[in-house]
Coordinates of C-alpha atoms in Angstrom, one line a residue:
X742 CA -27.7 -17.9 -41.0
X743 CA -25.4 -19.1 -43.7
X744 CA -21.6 -18.3 -43.6
X745 CA -20.5 -15.5 -45.9
X746 CA -19.2 -16.6 -49.3
X747 CA -15.5 -17.0 -49.7
X748 CA -13.9 -14.3 -51.8
X749 CA -12.9 -15.5 -55.2
X750 CA -9.3 -14.5 -54.8
X751 CA -8.9 -16.7 -51.7
X752 CA -10.3 -19.7 -53.6
X753 CA -7.9 -19.0 -56.5
X754 CA -4.9 -18.7 -54.1
X755 CA -6.0 -21.8 -52.2
X756 CA -6.1 -19.8 -48.9
X757 CA -7.2 -22.1 -46.0
X758 CA -10.4 -21.2 -44.3
X759 CA -11.1 -21.1 -40.5
X760 CA -13.6 -23.9 -41.0
X761 CA -11.0 -26.3 -42.4
X762 CA -10.4 -29.2 -40.1
X763 CA -6.6 -28.6 -39.8
X764 CA -7.1 -24.9 -38.9
X765 CA -9.7 -26.0 -36.3
X766 CA -7.3 -28.5 -34.9
X767 CA -4.7 -25.8 -34.6
X768 CA -7.1 -23.5 -32.8
X769 CA -8.2 -26.3 -30.5
X770 CA -4.6 -27.0 -29.6
X771 CA -3.9 -23.3 -29.1
X772 CA -6.9 -22.9 -26.7
X773 CA -5.7 -26.0 -24.8
X774 CA -2.2 -24.5 -24.4
X775 CA -3.7 -21.2 -23.1
X776 CA -5.9 -23.1 -20.6
X777 CA -3.0 -25.2 -19.5
X778 CA -1.0 -22.1 -18.7
X779 CA -3.9 -20.5 -16.9
X780 CA -4.3 -23.6 -14.7
X781 CA -0.9 -22.8 -13.1
X782 CA -1.9 -19.3 -12.1
X783 CA -2.1 -18.5 -8.4
X784 CA -5.8 -17.5 -8.8
X785 CA -6.8 -20.7 -10.6
X786 CA -8.2 -22.5 -7.5
X787 CA -10.3 -19.4 -6.7
X788 CA -11.7 -19.2 -10.2
X789 CA -12.6 -22.9 -10.2
X790 CA -14.5 -22.4 -6.9
X791 CA -16.7 -19.5 -8.1
X792 CA -20.4 -19.8 -7.8
X793 CA -22.5 -19.4 -10.9
X794 CA -23.7 -16.0 -9.6
X795 CA -20.0 -14.9 -9.2
X796 CA -19.2 -16.1 -12.7
X797 CA -22.0 -14.0 -14.1
X798 CA -20.8 -11.0 -12.0
X799 CA -17.3 -11.3 -13.3
X800 CA -18.6 -11.5 -16.9
X801 CA -20.6 -8.3 -16.3
X802 CA -17.6 -6.5 -15.0
X803 CA -15.5 -7.6 -18.0
X804 CA -18.1 -6.1 -20.3
X805 CA -18.1 -2.9 -18.4
X806 CA -14.3 -2.8 -18.5
X807 CA -14.3 -3.4 -22.2
X808 CA -16.9 -0.6 -22.7
X809 CA -15.0 1.9 -20.7
X810 CA -11.7 1.1 -22.6
X811 CA -13.6 2.2 -25.7
X812 CA -15.6 5.1 -24.3
X813 CA -13.5 6.5 -21.4
X814 CA -9.9 5.4 -22.0
X815 CA -9.6 6.1 -25.7
X816 CA -8.3 9.2 -27.4
X817 CA -11.1 8.8 -30.0
X818 CA -13.6 9.3 -27.2
X819 CA -11.9 12.3 -25.7
X820 CA -10.6 15.1 -27.8
X821 CA -9.1 17.0 -24.8
X822 CA -5.8 15.0 -24.9
X823 CA -4.1 11.7 -25.3
X824 CA -6.0 9.2 -23.1
X825 CA -5.2 5.5 -22.9
X826 CA -5.5 2.5 -20.6
X827 CA -2.6 2.4 -18.2
X828 CA -1.8 6.1 -18.5
X829 CA 0.2 7.6 -15.5
X830 CA -1.8 7.3 -12.3
X831 CA -1.7 10.9 -11.3
X832 CA -3.0 12.0 -14.7
X833 CA -5.7 9.3 -14.7
X834 CA -6.9 9.6 -11.1
X835 CA -9.8 12.0 -11.5
X836 CA -11.1 10.3 -14.6
X837 CA -10.9 6.8 -13.0
X838 CA -12.9 8.1 -9.9
X839 CA -15.8 9.1 -12.2
X840 CA -15.9 5.7 -14.0
X841 CA -18.6 3.0 -13.6
X842 CA -15.8 0.5 -12.8
X843 CA -14.7 2.7 -9.9
X844 CA -18.1 2.5 -8.3
X845 CA -18.0 -1.3 -8.5
X846 CA -14.4 -1.7 -7.2
X847 CA -15.1 0.8 -4.4
X848 CA -17.9 -1.5 -3.1
X849 CA -15.9 -4.7 -3.3
X850 CA -14.9 -6.4 0.0
X851 CA -11.1 -6.0 0.0
X852 CA -10.3 -8.1 3.1
X853 CA -7.0 -6.9 4.7
X854 CA -4.4 -4.2 4.0
X855 CA -1.0 -5.8 4.5
X856 CA 1.5 -3.1 3.5
X857 CA 0.8 0.4 4.7
X858 CA 3.1 2.9 6.4
X859 CA 1.1 4.6 9.2
X860 CA 3.2 7.8 8.9
X861 CA 2.0 8.2 5.3
X862 CA -1.7 7.2 5.6
X863 CA -3.3 10.4 6.9
X864 CA -4.0 13.1 4.3
X865 CA -1.8 16.1 4.8
X866 CA -4.6 18.7 4.7
X867 CA -6.3 17.0 7.7
X868 CA -3.0 16.7 9.7
X869 CA -2.4 20.4 9.1
X870 CA -5.8 21.3 10.3
X871 CA -5.2 19.3 13.5
X872 CA -1.8 21.1 14.0
X873 CA -3.4 24.5 13.5
X874 CA -6.1 23.7 15.9
X875 CA -3.7 22.6 18.7
X876 CA -2.9 25.3 21.2
X877 CA 0.9 25.5 21.8
X878 CA 2.0 23.9 18.5
X879 CA 5.2 25.4 17.2
X880 CA 6.8 25.4 13.7
X881 CA 10.5 25.5 12.9
X882 CA 12.9 25.4 10.0
X883 CA 16.6 24.8 9.7
X884 CA 17.0 28.3 8.3
X885 CA 15.2 31.4 7.2
X886 CA 12.5 30.5 4.6
X887 CA 13.1 33.5 2.3
X888 CA 14.0 33.8 -1.3
X889 CA 15.0 30.6 -3.0
X890 CA 14.7 28.6 0.3
X891 CA 10.9 29.1 0.6
X892 CA 9.9 26.6 -2.1
X893 CA 12.9 24.4 -1.6
X894 CA 13.6 21.3 0.5
X895 CA 14.9 23.0 3.7
X896 CA 14.4 20.9 6.8
X897 CA 11.4 21.9 8.8
X898 CA 8.9 20.5 11.3
X899 CA 6.3 21.0 14.1
X900 CA 6.3 20.3 17.9
X901 CA 4.0 20.8 20.8
X902 CA 5.6 23.5 23.0
X903 CA 3.1 23.7 25.9
X904 CA -0.5 24.7 26.3
X905 CA 0.3 28.2 27.4
X906 CA 3.2 28.8 25.1
X907 CA 2.8 31.8 22.8
X908 CA 6.3 32.2 21.5
X909 CA 8.3 35.4 21.8
X910 CA 6.5 38.5 20.6
X911 CA 9.7 40.0 19.4
X912 CA 11.0 36.9 17.6
X913 CA 11.7 37.6 13.9
X914 CA 9.4 36.1 11.3
X915 CA 10.3 32.7 10.0
X916 CA 9.8 34.3 6.5
X917 CA 12.5 36.9 7.2
X918 CA 16.3 36.8 6.9
X919 CA 16.5 37.5 10.6
X920 CA 14.9 34.3 11.7
X921 CA 17.0 32.2 14.1
X922 CA 17.5 28.7 12.6
X923 CA 15.6 26.0 14.5
X924 CA 13.8 28.4 16.8
X925 CA 10.1 27.8 17.3
X926 CA 7.3 30.1 16.0
X927 CA 3.6 29.6 16.9
X928 CA 2.1 27.7 14.0
X929 CA -0.8 30.1 13.6
X930 CA 1.6 33.1 13.4
X931 CA 3.8 31.3 10.8
X932 CA 0.8 30.3 8.8
X933 CA -1.0 33.6 8.8
X934 CA 2.1 35.5 7.9
X935 CA 3.0 33.2 5.0
X936 CA 4.1 35.6 2.2
X937 CA 2.2 33.9 -0.6
X938 CA -1.4 33.7 0.4
X939 CA -1.4 33.6 4.2
X940 CA -2.8 30.5 5.9
X941 CA -4.2 29.0 2.8
X942 CA -1.0 29.5 1.0
X943 CA 0.9 28.0 3.9
X944 CA -1.3 24.8 3.9
X945 CA -0.8 24.5 0.1
X946 CA 3.0 24.9 0.5
X947 CA 3.3 22.3 3.3
X948 CA 1.0 19.9 1.3
X949 CA 3.3 20.3 -1.7
X950 CA 6.3 19.6 0.5
X951 CA 4.7 16.4 1.9
X952 CA 3.4 14.9 -1.3
X953 CA 4.9 13.8 -4.6
X954 CA 3.3 16.0 -7.2
X955 CA 2.1 14.8 -10.5
X956 CA 5.0 16.5 -12.3
X957 CA 7.5 14.8 -10.0
X958 CA 5.9 11.4 -10.4
X959 CA 6.2 11.4 -14.2
X960 CA 9.7 12.8 -14.5
X961 CA 11.2 9.4 -14.7
X962 CA 14.3 10.6 -16.5
X963 CA 15.5 12.0 -13.2
X964 CA 15.8 8.5 -11.7
X965 CA 15.1 6.8 -8.4
X966 CA 17.4 8.6 -6.1
X967 CA 15.9 12.0 -6.9
X968 CA 12.3 10.9 -6.2
X969 CA 13.4 9.0 -3.1
X970 CA 15.1 12.2 -1.8
X971 CA 11.7 14.0 -2.0
X972 CA 9.9 10.9 -0.6
X973 CA 12.2 10.7 2.5
X974 CA 11.9 14.3 3.2
X975 CA 8.1 14.0 3.8
X976 CA 8.2 11.6 6.7
X977 CA 9.9 13.8 9.4
X978 CA 7.4 16.6 8.7
X979 CA 4.3 14.4 8.9
X980 CA 5.7 12.5 11.9
X981 CA 6.3 15.7 13.8
X982 CA 2.5 16.4 13.7
X983 CA 1.3 12.8 13.9
X984 CA 3.2 11.7 17.0
X985 CA 1.6 14.1 19.4
X986 CA -0.9 12.0 21.4
X987 CA -4.1 14.0 20.8
X988 CA -3.5 14.1 17.1
X989 CA -2.3 10.5 17.0
X990 CA -5.5 9.3 18.7
X991 CA -7.7 11.2 16.3
X992 CA -5.6 10.0 13.4
X993 CA -6.2 6.3 14.3
X994 CA -9.9 6.9 14.5
X995 CA -9.9 8.6 11.1
X996 CA -7.7 6.0 9.5
X997 CA -9.8 3.0 10.6
X998 CA -13.0 4.7 9.5
X999 CA -11.6 5.4 6.0
X1000 CA -10.3 1.8 5.7
X1001 CA -13.6 0.3 6.8
X1002 CA -15.5 2.5 4.4
X1003 CA -13.4 1.1 1.6
X1004 CA -14.2 -2.5 2.4
X1005 CA -11.1 -3.2 4.5
X1006 CA -11.6 -5.3 7.7
X1007 CA -8.0 -5.6 9.0
X1008 CA -4.7 -3.7 8.6
X1009 CA -1.1 -4.6 9.3
X1010 CA 0.5 -1.2 9.7
X1011 CA 4.2 -0.4 9.6
X1012 CA 5.8 2.6 11.3
X1013 CA 9.5 3.6 11.6
X1014 CA 10.0 3.8 15.3
X1015 CA 12.6 6.5 15.0
X1016 CA 10.5 9.6 15.5
X1017 CA 9.8 10.9 19.0
X1018 CA 6.3 10.4 20.5
X1019 CA 4.9 13.0 22.9
X1020 CA 2.1 12.3 25.4
X1021 CA -0.8 14.8 25.8
X1022 CA 0.5 18.1 27.3
X1023 CA 4.1 16.9 27.5
X1024 CA 7.0 18.7 25.9
X1025 CA 9.5 16.0 26.5
X1026 CA 9.4 12.9 24.3
X1027 CA 8.8 9.4 25.6
X1028 CA 11.9 7.3 26.1
X1029 CA 10.2 4.3 24.5
X1030 CA 7.0 3.5 22.6
X1031 CA 4.9 2.0 25.4
X1032 CA 2.6 5.0 25.5
X1033 CA 2.3 4.9 21.7
X1034 CA 1.0 1.3 21.8
X1035 CA -1.3 2.0 24.8
X1036 CA -3.0 4.8 22.9
X1037 CA -3.2 2.8 19.7
X1038 CA -4.8 -0.2 21.5
X1039 CA -7.2 2.1 23.2
X1040 CA -8.3 3.7 19.9
X1041 CA -8.7 0.4 18.1
X1042 CA -11.0 -0.9 20.8
X1043 CA -12.9 2.4 21.0
X1044 CA -13.4 2.3 17.2
X1045 CA -14.7 -1.3 17.3
X1046 CA -17.0 -0.5 20.2
X1047 CA -18.4 2.9 19.2
X1048 CA -17.8 3.8 15.5
X1049 CA -20.6 3.2 12.9
X1050 CA -20.0 -0.4 11.7
X1051 CA -16.9 -0.6 13.9
X1052 CA -17.9 -4.0 15.3
X1053 CA -17.3 -5.4 11.8
X1054 CA -13.6 -4.2 11.8
X1055 CA -11.4 -7.2 12.7
X1056 CA -8.5 -5.2 14.1
X1057 CA -5.0 -3.9 13.5
X1058 CA -1.4 -4.6 14.4
X1059 CA 2.0 -3.0 13.8
X1060 CA 5.0 -4.5 12.0
X1061 CA 7.8 -2.7 13.9
X1062 CA 10.3 -1.1 11.5
X1063 CA 13.5 0.7 11.7
X1064 CA 15.7 2.3 9.1
X1065 CA 18.0 0.0 7.0
X1066 CA 20.4 2.9 6.7
X1067 CA 21.2 2.9 10.4
X1068 CA 24.4 1.5 11.8
X1069 CA 24.5 -1.7 13.9
X1070 CA 24.4 0.1 17.3
X1071 CA 21.4 2.1 16.2
X1072 CA 19.6 -1.0 14.9
X1073 CA 20.3 -3.0 18.0
X1074 CA 19.1 -0.2 20.3
X1075 CA 15.9 0.0 18.2
X1076 CA 15.4 -3.8 18.4
X1077 CA 15.6 -3.6 22.2
X1078 CA 12.7 -1.1 22.1
X1079 CA 10.8 -3.5 19.9
X1080 CA 11.2 -6.4 22.3
X1081 CA 10.2 -4.3 25.3
X1082 CA 7.1 -3.1 23.5
X1083 CA 6.2 -6.6 22.4
X1084 CA 6.4 -7.9 26.0
X1085 CA 4.1 -5.1 27.1
X1086 CA 1.7 -5.3 24.2
X1087 CA 2.0 -8.7 22.6
X1088 CA -1.3 -8.4 20.7
X1089 CA -0.3 -5.2 18.9
X1090 CA 3.1 -6.1 17.4
X1091 CA 3.0 -8.6 14.6
X1092 CA 6.6 -8.6 13.3
X1093 CA 9.8 -6.8 12.4
X1094 CA 11.0 -5.1 9.2
X1095 CA 13.7 -2.7 7.9
X1096 CA 12.6 0.2 5.7
X1097 CA 14.0 3.0 3.5
X1098 CA 15.4 3.0 0.0
X1099 CA 17.0 -0.4 -0.5
X1100 CA 19.6 0.9 -3.0
X1101 CA 20.7 3.5 -0.4
X1102 CA 20.6 1.4 2.7
X1103 CA 22.5 -1.6 4.0
X1104 CA 21.6 -4.9 2.3
X1105 CA 20.1 -7.7 4.5
X1106 CA 23.3 -9.8 4.3
X1107 CA 25.2 -6.9 6.0
X1108 CA 22.7 -7.0 8.8
X1109 CA 22.6 -10.7 9.5
X1110 CA 24.5 -10.4 12.8
X1111 CA 21.9 -7.9 14.1
X1112 CA 19.1 -10.1 12.8
X1113 CA 20.3 -13.3 14.3
X1114 CA 21.0 -11.4 17.6
X1115 CA 17.4 -10.2 17.5
X1116 CA 16.0 -13.7 16.9
X1117 CA 18.0 -15.0 19.9
X1118 CA 16.9 -12.1 22.2
X1119 CA 13.2 -12.7 21.2
X1120 CA 13.5 -16.3 22.1
X1121 CA 15.1 -15.4 25.5
X1122 CA 12.3 -12.9 26.1
X1123 CA 9.7 -15.5 25.2
X1124 CA 8.2 -13.5 22.4
X1125 CA 7.5 -14.3 18.7
X1126 CA 8.4 -11.4 16.4
X1127 CA 8.7 -12.8 12.9
X1128 CA 10.2 -11.0 9.9
X1129 CA 8.1 -9.3 7.2
X1130 CA 10.9 -7.9 5.1
X1131 CA 10.8 -5.3 2.3
X1132 CA 12.9 -6.9 -0.4
X1133 CA 13.4 -6.5 -4.2
X1134 CA 12.0 -2.9 -4.4
X1135 CA 14.6 -2.1 -7.0
X1136 CA 15.6 -2.2 -10.7
X1137 CA 18.9 -4.0 -10.3
X1138 CA 19.7 -7.5 -11.5
X1139 CA 22.3 -9.3 -9.5
X1140 CA 23.4 -6.4 -7.4
X1141 CA 23.4 -6.3 -3.6
X1142 CA 20.0 -4.8 -3.4
X1143 CA 18.5 -7.4 -5.7
X1144 CA 20.1 -10.1 -3.5
X1145 CA 17.9 -8.9 -0.6
X1146 CA 15.3 -11.3 -2.0
X1147 CA 17.7 -14.3 -1.3
X1148 CA 18.3 -13.2 2.3
X1149 CA 14.7 -12.4 3.0
X1150 CA 13.6 -15.9 2.1
X1151 CA 16.5 -17.6 3.8
X1152 CA 15.8 -15.6 7.0
X1153 CA 12.2 -16.8 7.0
X1154 CA 10.2 -13.8 6.0
X1155 CA 6.5 -14.5 6.1
X1156 CA 5.7 -12.0 3.4
X1157 CA 7.8 -10.0 0.9
X1158 CA 7.2 -6.2 0.7
X1159 CA 7.1 -5.1 -2.9
X1160 CA 9.3 -7.9 -4.4
X1161 CA 9.3 -5.9 -7.6
X1162 CA 12.4 -7.8 -8.8
X1163 CA 11.3 -11.3 -7.8
X1164 CA 10.1 -12.2 -11.3
X1165 CA 13.8 -12.3 -12.4
X1166 CA 14.6 -15.2 -10.1
X1167 CA 12.9 -18.4 -11.1
X1168 CA 14.4 -20.4 -8.2
X1169 CA 13.2 -17.8 -5.7
X1170 CA 9.8 -17.8 -7.2
X1171 CA 9.5 -21.5 -6.6
X1172 CA 11.0 -21.1 -3.1
X1173 CA 8.4 -18.4 -2.2
X1174 CA 5.6 -20.8 -3.3
X1175 CA 7.1 -23.7 -1.3
X1176 CA 7.4 -21.5 1.8
X1177 CA 3.9 -20.1 1.3
X1178 CA 5.2 -16.5 1.2
X1179 CA 2.9 -13.8 -0.1
X1180 CA 4.0 -10.8 -2.0
X1181 CA 2.7 -7.4 -0.8
X1182 CA 2.4 -5.7 -4.2
X1183 CA 2.0 -1.9 -4.4
X1184 CA 1.6 -1.1 -8.1
X1185 CA 0.8 2.6 -7.7
X1186 CA 3.7 3.1 -5.3
X1187 CA 6.1 1.4 -7.7
X1188 CA 5.0 3.7 -10.5
X1189 CA 5.2 6.9 -8.5
X1190 CA 8.6 6.0 -7.2
X1191 CA 9.8 5.3 -10.7
X1192 CA 10.3 1.6 -10.8
X1193 CA 7.8 1.3 -13.7
X1194 CA 6.3 3.9 -16.0
X1195 CA 2.8 2.4 -16.0
X1196 CA 0.7 -0.4 -14.4
X1197 CA 0.8 -2.0 -17.8
X1198 CA 4.5 -2.7 -17.5
X1199 CA 4.4 -3.8 -13.9
X1200 CA 5.8 -7.3 -13.3
X1201 CA 3.0 -8.5 -11.0
X1202 CA 1.2 -10.4 -13.8
X1203 CA 4.3 -12.5 -14.3
X1204 CA 4.2 -13.5 -10.6
X1205 CA 0.5 -14.4 -10.8
X1206 CA 1.1 -16.4 -13.9
X1207 CA 3.8 -18.4 -12.1
X1208 CA 1.6 -19.2 -9.1
X1209 CA 2.9 -16.8 -6.5
X1210 CA 0.5 -15.6 -3.9
X1211 CA 0.0 -11.8 -4.0
X1212 CA -2.0 -9.2 -2.1
X1213 CA -2.5 -5.7 -3.4
X1214 CA -1.5 -2.8 -1.0
X1215 CA -1.4 1.0 -1.0
X1216 CA 2.0 1.6 0.7
X1217 CA 2.0 5.4 1.3
X1218 CA -1.2 6.9 -0.1
X1219 CA -1.0 10.4 1.6
X1220 CA 2.5 11.0 0.1
X1221 CA 2.0 9.3 -3.2
X1222 CA -1.0 11.4 -4.3
X1223 CA -3.9 9.0 -3.9
X1224 CA -6.2 11.7 -2.5
X1225 CA -8.2 9.0 -0.7
X1226 CA -7.3 6.3 1.8
X1227 CA -8.0 2.6 1.1
X1228 CA -7.3 0.1 -1.7
X1229 CA -9.7 1.1 -4.4
X1230 CA -7.1 3.0 -6.5
X1231 CA -4.7 0.0 -6.6
X1232 CA -7.5 -2.5 -7.2
X1233 CA -8.9 -0.4 -10.0
X1234 CA -5.5 0.0 -11.7
X1235 CA -4.9 -3.8 -11.6
X1236 CA -8.4 -4.5 -12.9
X1237 CA -8.2 -2.0 -15.8
X1238 CA -4.6 -2.6 -16.6
X1239 CA -4.3 -6.4 -16.8
X1240 CA -6.4 -8.4 -19.3
X1241 CA -5.8 -11.8 -17.6
X1242 CA -7.0 -10.6 -14.1
X1243 CA -10.7 -9.7 -14.3
X1244 CA -12.9 -9.4 -11.2
X1245 CA -12.3 -13.0 -10.4
X1246 CA -8.5 -12.4 -10.2
X1247 CA -9.1 -9.3 -8.1
X1248 CA -11.2 -11.4 -5.8
X1249 CA -8.4 -13.9 -5.4
X1250 CA -6.0 -11.1 -4.5
X1251 CA -8.4 -9.9 -1.8
X1252 CA -8.8 -13.5 -0.5
X1253 CA -5.0 -13.7 -0.3
X1254 CA -4.9 -10.6 1.9
X1255 CA -7.3 -12.3 4.4
X1256 CA -5.3 -15.6 4.2
X1257 CA -1.9 -13.9 4.9
X1258 CA -2.8 -11.2 7.4
X1259 CA -0.8 -11.3 10.7
X1260 CA -3.7 -11.9 13.1
X1261 CA -3.1 -12.8 16.7
X1262 CA -2.4 -14.9 18.6
X1263 CA 1.2 -15.3 17.6
X1264 CA 2.2 -18.4 15.7
X1265 CA 5.5 -20.3 15.1
X1266 CA 6.8 -20.5 11.6
X1267 CA 5.4 -24.0 11.2
X1268 CA 2.0 -23.1 12.7
X1269 CA 1.8 -20.0 10.4
X1270 CA 2.6 -22.1 7.3
X1271 CA 0.0 -24.7 8.1
X1272 CA -2.6 -22.2 8.9
X1273 CA -2.0 -20.3 5.7
X1274 CA -2.1 -23.5 3.6
X1275 CA -5.3 -24.8 5.3
X1276 CA -7.0 -21.5 4.6
X1277 CA -10.8 -21.7 4.8
X1278 CA -10.6 -25.4 5.7
X1279 CA -8.6 -24.8 8.8
X1280 CA -9.6 -23.9 12.3
X1281 CA -9.1 -20.7 14.2
X1282 CA -9.2 -17.0 13.4
X1283 CA -7.8 -17.1 9.9
X1284 CA -10.2 -19.8 8.7
X1285 CA -13.1 -18.0 10.3
X1286 CA -12.3 -14.7 8.7
X1287 CA -11.7 -16.3 5.3
X1288 CA -15.2 -17.8 5.5
X1289 CA -16.6 -14.4 6.6
X1290 CA -14.9 -12.7 3.6
X1291 CA -16.3 -15.4 1.2
X1292 CA -19.8 -14.5 2.4
X1293 CA -19.1 -10.8 1.7
X1294 CA -17.7 -11.7 -1.7
X1295 CA -20.7 -13.7 -2.7
X1296 CA -23.0 -10.9 -1.5
X1297 CA -21.0 -8.4 -3.5
X1298 CA -21.3 -10.5 -6.7
X1299 CA -25.1 -10.7 -6.1
X1300 CA -25.2 -6.9 -5.9
X1301 CA -23.2 -6.6 -9.2
X1302 CA -25.7 -8.9 -11.0
X1303 CA -28.7 -7.1 -9.6
X1304 CA -27.3 -3.7 -10.3
X1305 CA -25.9 -4.2 -13.8
X1306 CA -27.4 -7.4 -15.4
X1307 CA -30.1 -5.5 -17.2
X1308 CA -27.5 -3.5 -19.2
X1309 CA -24.6 -5.9 -19.2
X1310 CA -26.1 -9.3 -18.7
X1311 CA -25.4 -12.6 -20.5
X1312 CA -27.6 -11.6 -23.5
X1313 CA -25.2 -8.7 -24.2
X1314 CA -23.1 -9.0 -27.3
X1315 CA -19.6 -10.1 -26.2

């Protein structure tokens, strides 16, 4: 087929043509420059090792993505409102879950989940059903929930009061002005007498109190402190239900089943060990968390032995966390509990972290005495409890919170939680690469908590382009409004939002999660770094699981080709 004739006006003006040698030379140099930059990406080795079948699967997914950007994420294709790629997560969630790309990402083997807060992993509706079905569960509030207080942020919670406890018949309703602050009312009585819709209204009200609503998530003009105030208020309520042993055990089973169904084979959980834990039938909290870990270990083993597909689940550990807002005495006391639990359950505790809003808490440099003390005490106790610090979950540039990134890396953190601000620090980017430190990125969390307005403006692509290892994580899905547990939402957002990623980039992020998971047995810093760098070519648990994941990835790519090649194969018009 001959090339179209050059318009007369272009010839008259002497306008160069794309076929001209010097234009072709420019385009060749341009392509070479782009390829050179892509060769420095963190996912470049993974892309280079793709099988031909995986290459075809990635091309198919790229075509589906392009089609859906035209037909699903375009205002021209939807007259009901302004729709666009990268629109706010809470507004896009229902639409994304109906897309073809969602079905593909849902099926993808995602490896390990490295950053997830156990307190915020179980959907609120399910937790409420467990509480309502538990005989002797009480409900309390800091004051009468009447008038303006009912929909507000008044402190409230739940607690097991005893199997035969029925409350006082004559006790005033918690919804009346006569209610005695912090007195316990049977949960069924409180729920059924809720003034706006009875039990269903009560469940909807508590759910609203324990989740960040769509309106709250997009009101970015109110700033970080406002959304963090709501975020913080959710944890005590959820923890007051979750940390009663029968509910806790059921929650572990439910969580692991949901993660496995989403293609997740391992999870490094975090929990702030500041909430009381109650054993079955007990109304007095445990003095430590030994019973917590006993129950957790029991349930993980039971899941692996008896749940459908449970034998395929590699396992789970906890990164012990305490609140960065606490004073030195409180932090040291909590560190002692951590060491005691580690000695009793070495296989279940992977590391240590400090959590809470970085801007509102103490910076790491202020806690160096406690952290060095902890390291010394761990050595004396003969236990390995490495650091897995949250750092750089902030907007500042050069302030004390931003500087947490310096301290986290200097203190030997094995991964960086969020590291939203890392891209601003070229020296730290290189240091993270040298130390083989992986970033636990949580793009939806960063959007909901007002660090970025959209996945499209998230800094993660800058880290990938500069060669930093990254794994995608979901952080606090129950509070943040995911509606489902697992990683599919965050994987989907990344795939649809970033042109340079593609399915092959998503595969690299999943492989990173397997590479950087905190499996047992414990390793020294040098052993960890060597094991991570050796990857699939090493020996031991990490290498074995990376090879197992690679097999799953190739099987997944084969499924993509078999399922979609007829409509989106290589003969499709690009």
